[in-house]
Structures are given as C-alpha cells and as structure tokens.
Amino acid sequence: MKYFAVFLMMKDEELSRVHRPEHLEFLSCQREAGTVLMNGRFTDGAGGLIIYRAEDEASAVSLVNQDPYISLGARDFEIHEWDMESDYEF
C-alpha cells in the first residue's frame, strides 16, 4: 500500500459549511475501511489535509472524488504520494 497526502483547498466557504456533515461521514466510513489514515483542518481556514492509503494514485484519486467536498464543488484538491517513514531519529 502507498500513502497519499491530499490537500483540500477552500473553494467555496458556504458549500463547505453546508456539506461538512457529509464530508465528515465520508471520512469516518473511509477510516473504518482503512483507506484514511488521518485527517484534519488547517486552523487558518485554508482547507484541510487527508492521508489516504491506496494501491496507486489512480485509486487514491477515485476515493478523493467520492468526498462530498470535492463532488459537490466545495473544495479543490492537490495530491502527492507520501513516503511515510517512521524510523526518524530526533
């Protein structure tokens, strides 16, 4: 499995407010399915970040496009494959 960092950039604040419950339900279902590792919003109102687990970028994009924020036009997105390393020494 690969990891993908998806930035959800604010496109329409009103649509984001209206569709937030649907977006959060989608994320909850994806977390239960194991395709969302973590998610959260930016405190400056710019949007949010979701880390997806998927076989490849096409699969990740397919998931992103199912998010109500994307499918209903509230947000735009940018996706990057993320090489998650857990063996950092601090």
Short mmCIF file of C-alpha atoms in Angstrom, two decimals:
data_model
loop_
_atom_site.label_atom_id
_atom_site.label_comp_id
_atom_site.label_asym_id
_atom_site.label_seq_id
_atom_site.Cartn_x
_atom_site.Cartn_y
_atom_site.Cartn_z
CA MET A 1 0.00 0.00 0.00
CA LYS A 2 1.05 3.56 -0.68
CA TYR A 3 0.17 6.75 1.14
CA PHE A 4 -1.13 9.93 -0.45
CA ALA A 5 -1.32 13.38 1.12
CA VAL A 6 -4.36 15.23 -0.19
CA PHE A 7 -4.70 18.96 0.37
CA LEU A 8 -8.32 20.11 0.20
CA MET A 9 -8.12 23.78 -0.67
CA MET A 10 -11.05 26.04 0.17
CA LYS A 11 -13.08 26.83 -2.93
CA ASP A 12 -16.47 27.85 -1.53
CA GLU A 13 -16.85 28.55 2.20
CA GLU A 14 -20.65 28.33 2.14
CA LEU A 15 -20.68 24.96 0.34
CA SER A 16 -18.02 23.74 2.76
CA ARG A 17 -20.17 24.72 5.72
CA VAL A 18 -23.31 23.15 4.25
CA HIS A 19 -21.65 19.86 3.25
CA ARG A 20 -19.34 19.45 6.28
CA PRO A 21 -21.53 16.73 7.90
CA GLU A 22 -21.49 14.66 4.68
CA HIS A 23 -17.73 15.16 4.36
CA LEU A 24 -17.12 14.04 7.94
CA GLU A 25 -19.36 10.98 7.49
CA PHE A 26 -17.43 10.07 4.33
CA LEU A 27 -14.13 10.35 6.23
CA SER A 28 -15.49 8.26 9.09
CA CYS A 29 -16.52 5.49 6.68
CA GLN A 30 -13.15 5.64 4.91
CA ARG A 31 -11.30 5.48 8.24
CA GLU A 32 -13.30 2.37 9.18
CA ALA A 33 -12.46 0.87 5.78
CA GLY A 34 -8.76 1.56 6.38
CA THR A 35 -8.34 3.96 3.46
CA VAL A 36 -7.97 7.13 5.58
CA LEU A 37 -5.03 7.18 7.96
CA MET A 38 -5.60 10.66 9.37
CA ASN A 39 -7.29 13.95 8.57
CA GLY A 40 -7.69 17.45 9.88
CA ARG A 41 -8.40 21.06 9.01
CA PHE A 42 -5.98 23.95 8.81
CA THR A 43 -6.60 26.46 11.58
CA ASP A 44 -6.20 29.40 9.20
CA GLY A 45 -9.28 28.33 7.19
CA ALA A 46 -7.29 27.45 4.06
CA GLY A 47 -8.72 23.91 3.89
CA GLY A 48 -7.53 20.58 5.23
CA LEU A 49 -5.29 17.56 4.82
CA ILE A 50 -6.19 13.89 4.47
CA ILE A 51 -3.74 10.99 4.33
CA TYR A 52 -5.16 8.16 2.21
CA ARG A 53 -3.92 4.57 1.86
CA ALA A 54 -4.33 3.17 -1.64
CA GLU A 55 -2.71 0.82 -4.14
CA ASP A 56 -1.81 3.64 -6.53
CA GLU A 57 -2.54 7.28 -7.29
CA ALA A 58 -5.49 6.46 -9.56
CA SER A 59 -7.15 4.58 -6.69
CA ALA A 60 -6.48 7.45 -4.30
CA VAL A 61 -7.92 9.99 -6.76
CA SER A 62 -11.00 7.81 -7.15
CA LEU A 63 -11.51 7.96 -3.36
CA VAL A 64 -10.93 11.71 -3.25
CA ASN A 65 -13.52 12.26 -5.97
CA GLN A 66 -16.11 10.48 -3.79
CA ASP A 67 -15.64 13.03 -0.99
CA PRO A 68 -18.72 15.31 -0.93
CA TYR A 69 -16.45 18.35 -0.57
CA ILE A 70 -15.00 17.50 -3.99
CA SER A 71 -18.04 16.04 -5.75
CA LEU A 72 -20.25 18.96 -4.66
CA GLY A 73 -17.74 21.69 -5.54
CA ALA A 74 -16.84 22.97 -2.08
CA ARG A 75 -13.10 22.25 -2.36
CA ASP A 76 -10.33 21.70 -4.87
CA PHE A 77 -7.59 19.19 -4.19
CA GLU A 78 -3.92 18.55 -4.73
CA ILE A 79 -2.49 15.06 -4.26
CA HIS A 80 1.07 13.88 -3.60
CA GLU A 81 2.39 10.41 -2.90
CA TRP A 82 3.83 10.46 0.60
CA ASP A 83 6.76 8.31 1.67
CA MET A 84 5.87 7.83 5.32
CA GLU A 85 8.92 6.97 7.35
CA SER A 86 8.65 6.01 11.00
CA ASP A 87 12.31 5.43 11.83
CA TYR A 88 13.41 9.04 12.20
CA GLU A 89 15.88 9.82 14.94
CA PHE A 90 15.23 13.11 16.71
#
